[in-house]
CSV table of C-alpha atoms in Angstrom, one decimal:
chain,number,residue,atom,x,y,z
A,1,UNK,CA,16.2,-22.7,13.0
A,2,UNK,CA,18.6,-24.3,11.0
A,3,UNK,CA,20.9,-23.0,7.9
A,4,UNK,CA,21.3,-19.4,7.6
A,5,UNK,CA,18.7,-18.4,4.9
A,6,UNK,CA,19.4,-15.5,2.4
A,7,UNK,CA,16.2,-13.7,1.5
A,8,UNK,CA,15.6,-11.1,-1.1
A,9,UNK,CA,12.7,-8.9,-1.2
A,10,UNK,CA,12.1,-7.1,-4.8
A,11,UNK,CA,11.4,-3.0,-4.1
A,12,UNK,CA,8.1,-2.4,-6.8
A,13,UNK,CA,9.6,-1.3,-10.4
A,14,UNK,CA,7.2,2.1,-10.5
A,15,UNK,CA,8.0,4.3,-8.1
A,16,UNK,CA,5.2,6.4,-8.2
A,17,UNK,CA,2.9,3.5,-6.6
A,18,UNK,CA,3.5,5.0,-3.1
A,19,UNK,CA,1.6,2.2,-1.6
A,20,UNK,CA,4.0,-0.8,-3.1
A,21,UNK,CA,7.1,1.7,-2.0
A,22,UNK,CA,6.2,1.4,1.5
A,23,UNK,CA,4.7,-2.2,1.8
A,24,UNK,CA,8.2,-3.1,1.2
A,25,UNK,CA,10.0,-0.7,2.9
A,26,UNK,CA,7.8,-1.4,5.9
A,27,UNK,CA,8.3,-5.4,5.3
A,28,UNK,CA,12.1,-4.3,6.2
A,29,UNK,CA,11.1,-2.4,9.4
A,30,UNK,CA,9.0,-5.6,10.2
A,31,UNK,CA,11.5,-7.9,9.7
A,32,UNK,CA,14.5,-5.7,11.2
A,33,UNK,CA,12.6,-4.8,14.5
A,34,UNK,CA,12.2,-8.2,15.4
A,35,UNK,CA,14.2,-9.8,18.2
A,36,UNK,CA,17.5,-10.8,17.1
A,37,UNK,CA,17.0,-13.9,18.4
A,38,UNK,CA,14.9,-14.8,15.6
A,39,UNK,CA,16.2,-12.9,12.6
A,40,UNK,CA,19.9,-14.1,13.4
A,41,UNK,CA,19.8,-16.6,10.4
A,42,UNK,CA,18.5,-14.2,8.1
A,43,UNK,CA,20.8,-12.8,6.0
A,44,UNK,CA,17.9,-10.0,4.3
A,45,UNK,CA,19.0,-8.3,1.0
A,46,UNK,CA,16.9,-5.3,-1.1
A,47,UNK,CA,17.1,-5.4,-4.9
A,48,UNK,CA,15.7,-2.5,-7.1
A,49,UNK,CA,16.8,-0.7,-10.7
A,50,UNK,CA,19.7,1.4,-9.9
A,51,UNK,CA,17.3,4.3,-11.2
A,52,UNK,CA,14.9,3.8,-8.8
A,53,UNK,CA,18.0,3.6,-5.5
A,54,UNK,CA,16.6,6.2,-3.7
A,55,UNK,CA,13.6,4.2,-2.2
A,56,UNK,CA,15.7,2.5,-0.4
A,57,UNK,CA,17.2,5.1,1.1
A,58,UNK,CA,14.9,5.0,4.5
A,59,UNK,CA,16.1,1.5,4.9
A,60,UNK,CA,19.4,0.5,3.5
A,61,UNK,CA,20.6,0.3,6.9
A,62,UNK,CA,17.9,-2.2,8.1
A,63,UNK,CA,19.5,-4.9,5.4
A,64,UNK,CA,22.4,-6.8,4.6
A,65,UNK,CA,22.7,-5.5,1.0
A,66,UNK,CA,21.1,-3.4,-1.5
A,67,UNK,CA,21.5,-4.6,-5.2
A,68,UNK,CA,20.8,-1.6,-7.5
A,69,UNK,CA,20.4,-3.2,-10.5
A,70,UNK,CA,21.5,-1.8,-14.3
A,71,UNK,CA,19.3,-3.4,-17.0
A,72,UNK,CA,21.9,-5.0,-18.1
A,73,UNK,CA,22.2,-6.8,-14.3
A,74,UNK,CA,18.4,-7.8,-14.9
A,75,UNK,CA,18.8,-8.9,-18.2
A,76,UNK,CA,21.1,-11.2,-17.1
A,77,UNK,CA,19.2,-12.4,-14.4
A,78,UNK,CA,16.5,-12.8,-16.3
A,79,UNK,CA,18.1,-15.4,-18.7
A,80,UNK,CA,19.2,-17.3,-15.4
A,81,UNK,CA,15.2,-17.7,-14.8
A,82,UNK,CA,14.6,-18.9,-18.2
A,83,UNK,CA,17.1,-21.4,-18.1
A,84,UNK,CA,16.0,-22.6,-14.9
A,85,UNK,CA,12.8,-22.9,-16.1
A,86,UNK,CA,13.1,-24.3,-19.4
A,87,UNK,CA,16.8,-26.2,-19.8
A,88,UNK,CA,16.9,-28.6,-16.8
A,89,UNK,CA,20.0,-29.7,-18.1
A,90,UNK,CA,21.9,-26.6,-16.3
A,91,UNK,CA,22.7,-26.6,-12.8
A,92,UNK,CA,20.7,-24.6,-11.0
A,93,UNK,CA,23.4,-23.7,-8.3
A,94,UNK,CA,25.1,-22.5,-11.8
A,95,UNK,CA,21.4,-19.8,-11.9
A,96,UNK,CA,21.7,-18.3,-8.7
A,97,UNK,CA,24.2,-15.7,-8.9
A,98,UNK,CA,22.9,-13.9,-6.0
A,99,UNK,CA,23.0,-17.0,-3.8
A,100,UNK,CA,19.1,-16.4,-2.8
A,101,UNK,CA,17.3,-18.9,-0.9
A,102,UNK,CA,13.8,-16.9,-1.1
A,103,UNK,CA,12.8,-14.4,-3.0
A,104,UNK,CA,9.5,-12.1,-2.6
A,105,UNK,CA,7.8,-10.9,-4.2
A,106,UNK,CA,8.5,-12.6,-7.9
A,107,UNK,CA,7.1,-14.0,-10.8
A,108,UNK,CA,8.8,-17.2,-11.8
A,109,UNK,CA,8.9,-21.0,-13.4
A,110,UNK,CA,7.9,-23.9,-11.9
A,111,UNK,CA,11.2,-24.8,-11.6
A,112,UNK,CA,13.7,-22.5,-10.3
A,113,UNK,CA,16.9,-22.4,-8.7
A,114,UNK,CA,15.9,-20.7,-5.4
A,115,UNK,CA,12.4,-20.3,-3.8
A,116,UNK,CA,9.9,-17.8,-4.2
A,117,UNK,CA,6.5,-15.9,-3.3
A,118,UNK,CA,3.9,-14.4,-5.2
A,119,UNK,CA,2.4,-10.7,-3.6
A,120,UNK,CA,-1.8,-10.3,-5.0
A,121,UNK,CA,-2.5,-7.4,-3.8
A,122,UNK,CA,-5.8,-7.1,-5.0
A,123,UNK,CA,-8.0,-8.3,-8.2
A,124,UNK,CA,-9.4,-4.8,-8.7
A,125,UNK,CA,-9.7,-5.6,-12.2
A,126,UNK,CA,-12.3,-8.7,-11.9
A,127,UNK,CA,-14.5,-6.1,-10.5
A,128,UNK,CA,-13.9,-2.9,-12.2
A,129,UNK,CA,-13.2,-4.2,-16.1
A,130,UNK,CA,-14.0,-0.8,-17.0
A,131,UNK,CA,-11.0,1.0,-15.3
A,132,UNK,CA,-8.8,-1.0,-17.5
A,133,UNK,CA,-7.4,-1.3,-21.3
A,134,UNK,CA,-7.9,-5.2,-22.8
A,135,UNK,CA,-4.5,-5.5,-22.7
A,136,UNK,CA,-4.2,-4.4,-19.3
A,137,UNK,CA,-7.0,-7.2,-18.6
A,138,UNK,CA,-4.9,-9.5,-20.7
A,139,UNK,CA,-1.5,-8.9,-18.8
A,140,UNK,CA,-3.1,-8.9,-15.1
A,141,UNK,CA,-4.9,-12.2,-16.2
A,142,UNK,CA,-2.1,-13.8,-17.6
A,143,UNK,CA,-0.1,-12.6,-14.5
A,144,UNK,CA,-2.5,-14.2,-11.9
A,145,UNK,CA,-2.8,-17.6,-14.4
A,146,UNK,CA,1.1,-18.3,-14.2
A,147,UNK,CA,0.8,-16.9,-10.2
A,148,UNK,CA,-1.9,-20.6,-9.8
A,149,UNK,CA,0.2,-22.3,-12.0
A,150,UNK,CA,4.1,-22.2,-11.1
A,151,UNK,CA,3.8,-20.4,-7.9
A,152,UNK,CA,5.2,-22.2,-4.3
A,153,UNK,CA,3.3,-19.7,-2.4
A,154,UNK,CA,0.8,-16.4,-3.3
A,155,UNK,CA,0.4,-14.3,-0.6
A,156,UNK,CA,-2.7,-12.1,-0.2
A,157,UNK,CA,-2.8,-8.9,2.1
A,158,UNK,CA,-7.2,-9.3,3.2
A,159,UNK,CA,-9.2,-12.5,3.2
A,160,UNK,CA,-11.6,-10.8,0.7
A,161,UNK,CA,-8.4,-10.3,-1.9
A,162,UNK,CA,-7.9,-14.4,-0.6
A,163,UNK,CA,-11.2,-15.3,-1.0
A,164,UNK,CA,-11.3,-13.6,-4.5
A,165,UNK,CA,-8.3,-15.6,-5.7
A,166,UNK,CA,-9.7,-18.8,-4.5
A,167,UNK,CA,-13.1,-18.4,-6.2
A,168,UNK,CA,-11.3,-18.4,-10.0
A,169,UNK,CA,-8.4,-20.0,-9.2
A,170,UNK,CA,-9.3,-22.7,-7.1
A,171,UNK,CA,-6.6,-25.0,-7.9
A,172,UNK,CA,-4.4,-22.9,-5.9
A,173,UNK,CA,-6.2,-22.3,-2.9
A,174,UNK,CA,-3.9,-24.3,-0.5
A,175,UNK,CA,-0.7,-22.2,-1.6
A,176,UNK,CA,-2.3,-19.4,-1.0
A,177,UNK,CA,-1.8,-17.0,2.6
A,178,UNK,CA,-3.1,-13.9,4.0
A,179,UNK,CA,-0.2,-11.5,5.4
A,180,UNK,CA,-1.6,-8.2,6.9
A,181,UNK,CA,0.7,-5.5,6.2
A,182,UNK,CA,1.1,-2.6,8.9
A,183,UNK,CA,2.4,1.0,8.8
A,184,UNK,CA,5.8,1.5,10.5
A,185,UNK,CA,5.5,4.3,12.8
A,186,UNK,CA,9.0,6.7,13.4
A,187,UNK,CA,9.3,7.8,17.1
A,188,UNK,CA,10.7,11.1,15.5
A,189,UNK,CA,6.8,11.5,13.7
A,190,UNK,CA,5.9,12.4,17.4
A,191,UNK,CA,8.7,15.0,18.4
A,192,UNK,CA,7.7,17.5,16.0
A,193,UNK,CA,4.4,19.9,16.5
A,194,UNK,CA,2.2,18.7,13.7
A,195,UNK,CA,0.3,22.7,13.9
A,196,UNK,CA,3.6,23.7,11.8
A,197,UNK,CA,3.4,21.6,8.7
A,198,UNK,CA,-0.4,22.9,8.6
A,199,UNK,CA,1.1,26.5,8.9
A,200,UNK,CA,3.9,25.3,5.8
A,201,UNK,CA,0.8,24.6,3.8
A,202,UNK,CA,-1.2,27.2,5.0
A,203,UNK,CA,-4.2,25.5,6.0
A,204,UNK,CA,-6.8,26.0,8.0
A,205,UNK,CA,-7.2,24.8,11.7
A,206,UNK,CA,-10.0,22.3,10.7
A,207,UNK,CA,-9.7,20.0,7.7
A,208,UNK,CA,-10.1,16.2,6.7
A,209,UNK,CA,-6.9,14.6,5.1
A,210,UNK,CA,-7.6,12.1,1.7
A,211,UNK,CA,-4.1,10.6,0.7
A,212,UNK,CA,-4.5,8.3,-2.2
A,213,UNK,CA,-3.5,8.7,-5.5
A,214,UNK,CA,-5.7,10.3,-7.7
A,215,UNK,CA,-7.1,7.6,-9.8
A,216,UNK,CA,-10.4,6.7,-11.0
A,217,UNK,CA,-11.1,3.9,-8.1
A,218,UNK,CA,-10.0,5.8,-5.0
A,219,UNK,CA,-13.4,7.6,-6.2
A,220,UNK,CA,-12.4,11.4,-4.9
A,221,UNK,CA,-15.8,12.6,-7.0
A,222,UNK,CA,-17.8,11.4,-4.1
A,223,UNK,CA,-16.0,13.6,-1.6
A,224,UNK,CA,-16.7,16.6,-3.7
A,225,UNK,CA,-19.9,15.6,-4.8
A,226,UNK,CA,-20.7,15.3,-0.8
A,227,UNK,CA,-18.9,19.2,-0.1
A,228,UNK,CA,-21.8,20.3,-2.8
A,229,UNK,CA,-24.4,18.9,-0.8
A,230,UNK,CA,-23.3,20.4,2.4
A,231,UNK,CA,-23.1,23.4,0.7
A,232,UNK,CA,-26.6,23.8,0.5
A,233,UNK,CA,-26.5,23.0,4.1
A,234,UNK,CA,-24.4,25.9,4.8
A,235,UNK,CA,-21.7,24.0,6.1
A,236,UNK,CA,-18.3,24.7,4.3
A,237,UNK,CA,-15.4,21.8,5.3
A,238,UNK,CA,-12.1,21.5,3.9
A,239,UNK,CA,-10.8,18.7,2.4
A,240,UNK,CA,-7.1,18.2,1.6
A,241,UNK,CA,-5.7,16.0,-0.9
A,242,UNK,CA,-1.6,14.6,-1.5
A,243,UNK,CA,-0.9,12.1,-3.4
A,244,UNK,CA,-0.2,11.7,-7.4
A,245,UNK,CA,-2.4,13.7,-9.7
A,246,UNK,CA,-1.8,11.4,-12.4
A,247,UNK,CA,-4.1,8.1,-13.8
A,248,UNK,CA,-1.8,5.9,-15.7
A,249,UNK,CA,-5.3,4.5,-16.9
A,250,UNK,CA,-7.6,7.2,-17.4
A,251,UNK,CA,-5.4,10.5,-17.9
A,252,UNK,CA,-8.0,13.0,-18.3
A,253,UNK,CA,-9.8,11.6,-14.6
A,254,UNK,CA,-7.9,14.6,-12.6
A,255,UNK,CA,-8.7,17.1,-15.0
A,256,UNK,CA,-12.6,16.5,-15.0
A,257,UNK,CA,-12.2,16.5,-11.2
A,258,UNK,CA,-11.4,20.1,-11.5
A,259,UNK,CA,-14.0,21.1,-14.0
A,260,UNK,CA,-16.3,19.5,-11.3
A,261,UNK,CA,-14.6,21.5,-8.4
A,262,UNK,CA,-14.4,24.6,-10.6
A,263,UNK,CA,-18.3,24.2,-12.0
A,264,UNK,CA,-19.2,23.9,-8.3
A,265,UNK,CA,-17.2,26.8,-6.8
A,266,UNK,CA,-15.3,24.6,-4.2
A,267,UNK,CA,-11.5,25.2,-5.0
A,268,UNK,CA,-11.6,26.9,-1.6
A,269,UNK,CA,-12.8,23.8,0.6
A,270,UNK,CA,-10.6,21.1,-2.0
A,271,UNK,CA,-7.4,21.7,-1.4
A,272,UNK,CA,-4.6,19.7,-3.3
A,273,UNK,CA,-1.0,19.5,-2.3
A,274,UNK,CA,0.1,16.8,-5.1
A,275,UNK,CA,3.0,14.5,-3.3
A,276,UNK,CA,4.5,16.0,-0.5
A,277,UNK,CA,7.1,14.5,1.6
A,278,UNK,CA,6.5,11.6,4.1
A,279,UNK,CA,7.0,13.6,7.0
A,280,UNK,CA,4.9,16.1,5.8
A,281,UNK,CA,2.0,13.7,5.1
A,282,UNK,CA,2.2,12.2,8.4
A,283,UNK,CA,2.3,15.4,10.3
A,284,UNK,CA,-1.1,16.7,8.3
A,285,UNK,CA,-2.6,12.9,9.4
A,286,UNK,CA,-1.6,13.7,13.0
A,287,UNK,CA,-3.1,17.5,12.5
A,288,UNK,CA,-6.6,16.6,10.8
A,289,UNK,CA,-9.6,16.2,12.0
A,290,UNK,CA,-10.2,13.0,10.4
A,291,UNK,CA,-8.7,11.1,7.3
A,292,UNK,CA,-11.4,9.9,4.5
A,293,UNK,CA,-10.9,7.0,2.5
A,294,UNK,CA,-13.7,6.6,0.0
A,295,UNK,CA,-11.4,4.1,-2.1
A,296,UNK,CA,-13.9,1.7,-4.4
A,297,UNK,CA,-11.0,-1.0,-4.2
A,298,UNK,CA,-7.8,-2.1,-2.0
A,299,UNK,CA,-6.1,-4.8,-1.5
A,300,UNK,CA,-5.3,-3.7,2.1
A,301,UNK,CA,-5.8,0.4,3.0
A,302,UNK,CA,-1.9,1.7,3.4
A,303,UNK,CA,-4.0,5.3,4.5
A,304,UNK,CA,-6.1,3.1,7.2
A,305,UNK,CA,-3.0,1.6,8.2
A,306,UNK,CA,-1.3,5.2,8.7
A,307,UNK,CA,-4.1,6.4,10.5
A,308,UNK,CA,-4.9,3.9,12.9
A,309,UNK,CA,-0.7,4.0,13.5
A,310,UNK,CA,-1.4,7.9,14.8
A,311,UNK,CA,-4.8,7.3,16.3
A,312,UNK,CA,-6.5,9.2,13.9
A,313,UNK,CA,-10.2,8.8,13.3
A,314,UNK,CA,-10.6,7.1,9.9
A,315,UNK,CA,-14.5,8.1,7.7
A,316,UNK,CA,-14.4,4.9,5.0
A,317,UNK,CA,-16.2,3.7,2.2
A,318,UNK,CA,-17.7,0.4,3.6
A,319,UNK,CA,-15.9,-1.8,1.3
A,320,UNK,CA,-15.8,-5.2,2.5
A,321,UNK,CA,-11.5,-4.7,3.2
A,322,UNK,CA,-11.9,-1.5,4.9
A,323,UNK,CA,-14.7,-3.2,7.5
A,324,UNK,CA,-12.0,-5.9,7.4
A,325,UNK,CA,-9.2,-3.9,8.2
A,326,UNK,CA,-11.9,-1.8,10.5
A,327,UNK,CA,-9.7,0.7,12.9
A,328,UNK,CA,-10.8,2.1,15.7
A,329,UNK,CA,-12.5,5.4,16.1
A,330,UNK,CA,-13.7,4.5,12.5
A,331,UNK,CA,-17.4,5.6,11.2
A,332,UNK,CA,-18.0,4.0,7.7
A,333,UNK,CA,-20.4,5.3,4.4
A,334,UNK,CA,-21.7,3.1,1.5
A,335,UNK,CA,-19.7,3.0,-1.2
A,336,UNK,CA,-20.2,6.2,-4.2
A,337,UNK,CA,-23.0,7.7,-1.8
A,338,UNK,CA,-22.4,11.1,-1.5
A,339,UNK,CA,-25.3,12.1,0.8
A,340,UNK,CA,-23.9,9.7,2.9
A,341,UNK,CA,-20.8,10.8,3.4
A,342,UNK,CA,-22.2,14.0,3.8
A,343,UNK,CA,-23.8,12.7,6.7
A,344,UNK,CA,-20.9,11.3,8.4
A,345,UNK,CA,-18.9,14.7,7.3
A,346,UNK,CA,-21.6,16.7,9.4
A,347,UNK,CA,-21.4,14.7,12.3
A,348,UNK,CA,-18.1,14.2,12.6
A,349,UNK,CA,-17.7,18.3,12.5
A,350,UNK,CA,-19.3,17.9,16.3
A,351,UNK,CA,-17.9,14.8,17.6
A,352,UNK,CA,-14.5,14.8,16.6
A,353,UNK,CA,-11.4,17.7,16.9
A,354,UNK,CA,-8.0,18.9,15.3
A,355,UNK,CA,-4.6,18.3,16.4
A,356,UNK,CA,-2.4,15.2,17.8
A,357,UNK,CA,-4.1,13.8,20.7
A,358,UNK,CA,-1.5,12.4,22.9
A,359,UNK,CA,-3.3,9.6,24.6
A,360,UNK,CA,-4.5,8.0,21.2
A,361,UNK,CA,-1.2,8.4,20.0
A,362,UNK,CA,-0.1,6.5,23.1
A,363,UNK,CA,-2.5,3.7,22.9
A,364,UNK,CA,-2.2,3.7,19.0
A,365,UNK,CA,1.7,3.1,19.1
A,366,UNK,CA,1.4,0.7,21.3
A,367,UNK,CA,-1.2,-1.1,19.1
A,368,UNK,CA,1.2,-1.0,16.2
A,369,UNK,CA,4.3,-2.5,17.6
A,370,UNK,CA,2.2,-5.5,18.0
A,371,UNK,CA,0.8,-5.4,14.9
A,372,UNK,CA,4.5,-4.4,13.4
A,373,UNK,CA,5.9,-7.5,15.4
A,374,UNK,CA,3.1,-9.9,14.0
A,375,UNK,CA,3.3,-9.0,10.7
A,376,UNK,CA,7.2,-9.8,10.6
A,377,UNK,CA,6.4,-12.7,12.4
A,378,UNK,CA,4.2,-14.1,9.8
A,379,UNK,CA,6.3,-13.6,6.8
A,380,UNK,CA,8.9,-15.2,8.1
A,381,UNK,CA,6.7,-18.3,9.4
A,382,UNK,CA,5.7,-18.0,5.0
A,383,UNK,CA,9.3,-18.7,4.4
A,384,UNK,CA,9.9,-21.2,6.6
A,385,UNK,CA,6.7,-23.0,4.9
A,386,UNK,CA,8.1,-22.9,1.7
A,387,UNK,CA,11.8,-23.4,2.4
């Protein structure tokens, strides 16, 4: 393989976007659980705020060395990437303090003193301009722009999110590659009895998991626009949410979603946890009867991927990523139609059950360490490209 490479992968600055937590911490898993035959060059190193240290906790001991950055660390680091960029006159050896050789995912110059990778993971706001301030329009524009322009490498997590890229920024196209993340499973997820986080939360024996955040895309009103209808159908389901109750964007969104729940007399059926820990969260997936995921946009599903990790049946929104990403057991609704899901809600009530099932576990985990092995695989085969 050559010279031993030092790469650096940047944890996400807001902590509270679960799904950028884990697609790095599960980068580490994927990159740690290879063989050490081909990682023994690597020399793998985390860097985060020093506030934000415990996400990387669960893996600190997968890497070589965590840097837990003051602002005064990133200050500094951020004049070395100016001066790269804009005084060639300076040594870039003299700008790499860190001794990187690739660092992912980043936002830099054209000229830098180490290599780098740019992470799209989605253009959400090309296609929903209304979820989003001009100025976050603006920023996310400019973001993308400098991504074509300077960038040795943007990496995209679905070929729709590629092919979106590529059809407005077209001069790019051929530094741009699709890496599918995967869900790292924990053989420990499997030695507890999932039936006793459902009694923790006291819910009932039969219930569909949603675990997105609750903003305005991941659409949530459908699901309880759907429990209405089936309502008048006589059939009661219960749905139960984690995830953040906050919308940086829209701040009054999770407050009309309970006027709605209230107005229809359904607080019984939604049920909302908030964040809860990992563990618990995996142990409700395992317990469910099926996990929805009417999202309106992703990148790449993080919930698909935990589900199809545990085996679990998966209802969708039929979003051209989630019939990319399309898991097994999965049954799929069009977008925002509520009836529809309704329909798949019913059916699934009859055809599906509760609990772990220990054979789709089985297959499921072995599914994943191929998937987990593939996807370390091919970021490392994105540095070597660039490098």
């Amino acid at each position: 393989m050559g010279k031993n490479l030092h790469i650096c992968l940047n944890m996400v600055h807001d902590p509270h976007w679960l799904g950028g937590v884990l697609y790095i911490q599960n980068l580490i898993r994927a990159i740690a659980q290879l063989p050490s035959h081909e990682t023994a060059h690597i020399k793998l190193s985390l860097a985060l705020f020093k506030s934000n240290s415990h996400l990387a906790e669960p893996i600190k001991h997968l890497v070589n060395r965590v840097y837990a950055g003051t602002f005064a660390d990133y200050a500094y680091l951020k004049a070395c990437k100016l001066l790269a960029e804009y005084v060639p006159l300076v040594p870039l050896q003299l700008l790499n303090p860190r001794s990187y050789d690739f660092v992912y995912p980043d936002l830099l110059g054209a000229r830098s003193a180490y290599k780098w990778g740019a992470w799209v993971c989605d253009l959400q706001h090309c296609h929903l301009p209304h979820l989003f301030s001009q100025k976050q329009l603006e920023q996310r524009n400019n973001e993308l722009q400098r991504m074509a322009d300077k960038a040795p490498i943007i990496v995209l997590s679905s070929e729709a999110a590629r092919n979106d890229f590529c059809e407005r920024y077209s001069q790019a196209s051929d530094r741009t590659v699709v890496m599918h993340f995967a869900s790292f499973i924990d053989p420990r997820w499997f030695e507890k009895d999932p039936y006793l986080t459902q009694s923790q939360y006291h819910l009932p024996d039969h219930f569909f998991l949603v675990s997105n955040q609750f903003w305005k895309h991941k659409d949530h009103g459908v699901i309880i626009e759907s429990l209405a209808i089936l309502k008048e159908r006589k059939i009661y389901p219960t749905i139960v949410c984690t995830g953040t109750l906050s919308d940086y964007r829209n701040p009054e969104y999770f407050h009309q979603l309970l006027s709605k729940i209230d107005s229809l007399n359904l607080k019984q059926q939604f049920i909302i946890l908030g964040v809860i820990p990992r563990d618990d969260q995996i142990q409700l997936m395992r317990q469910c009867t099926a996990v929805i995921q009417p999202s309106l946009f992703e990148g790449w599903s993080s919930v698909i991927e935990d589900a199809r990790s545990l085996g679990k049946a998966v209802i969708a929104s039929d979003f051209p990523v989630h019939l990319e990403q399309n898991p097994p057991n999965s049954y799929f609704f069009e977008q925002s139609n509520a009836e529809a899901l309704a329909n798949v809600i019913e059916t699934s009530l009859t055809t599906l059950t509760s609990g772990a099932n220990p054979q789709l576990e089985s297959l499921a985990r072995q599914d994943n360490q191929e998937r987990i092995n593939t996807y370390g695989r091919r970021f490392l085969e994105i540095v070597h490209r660039v490098i």
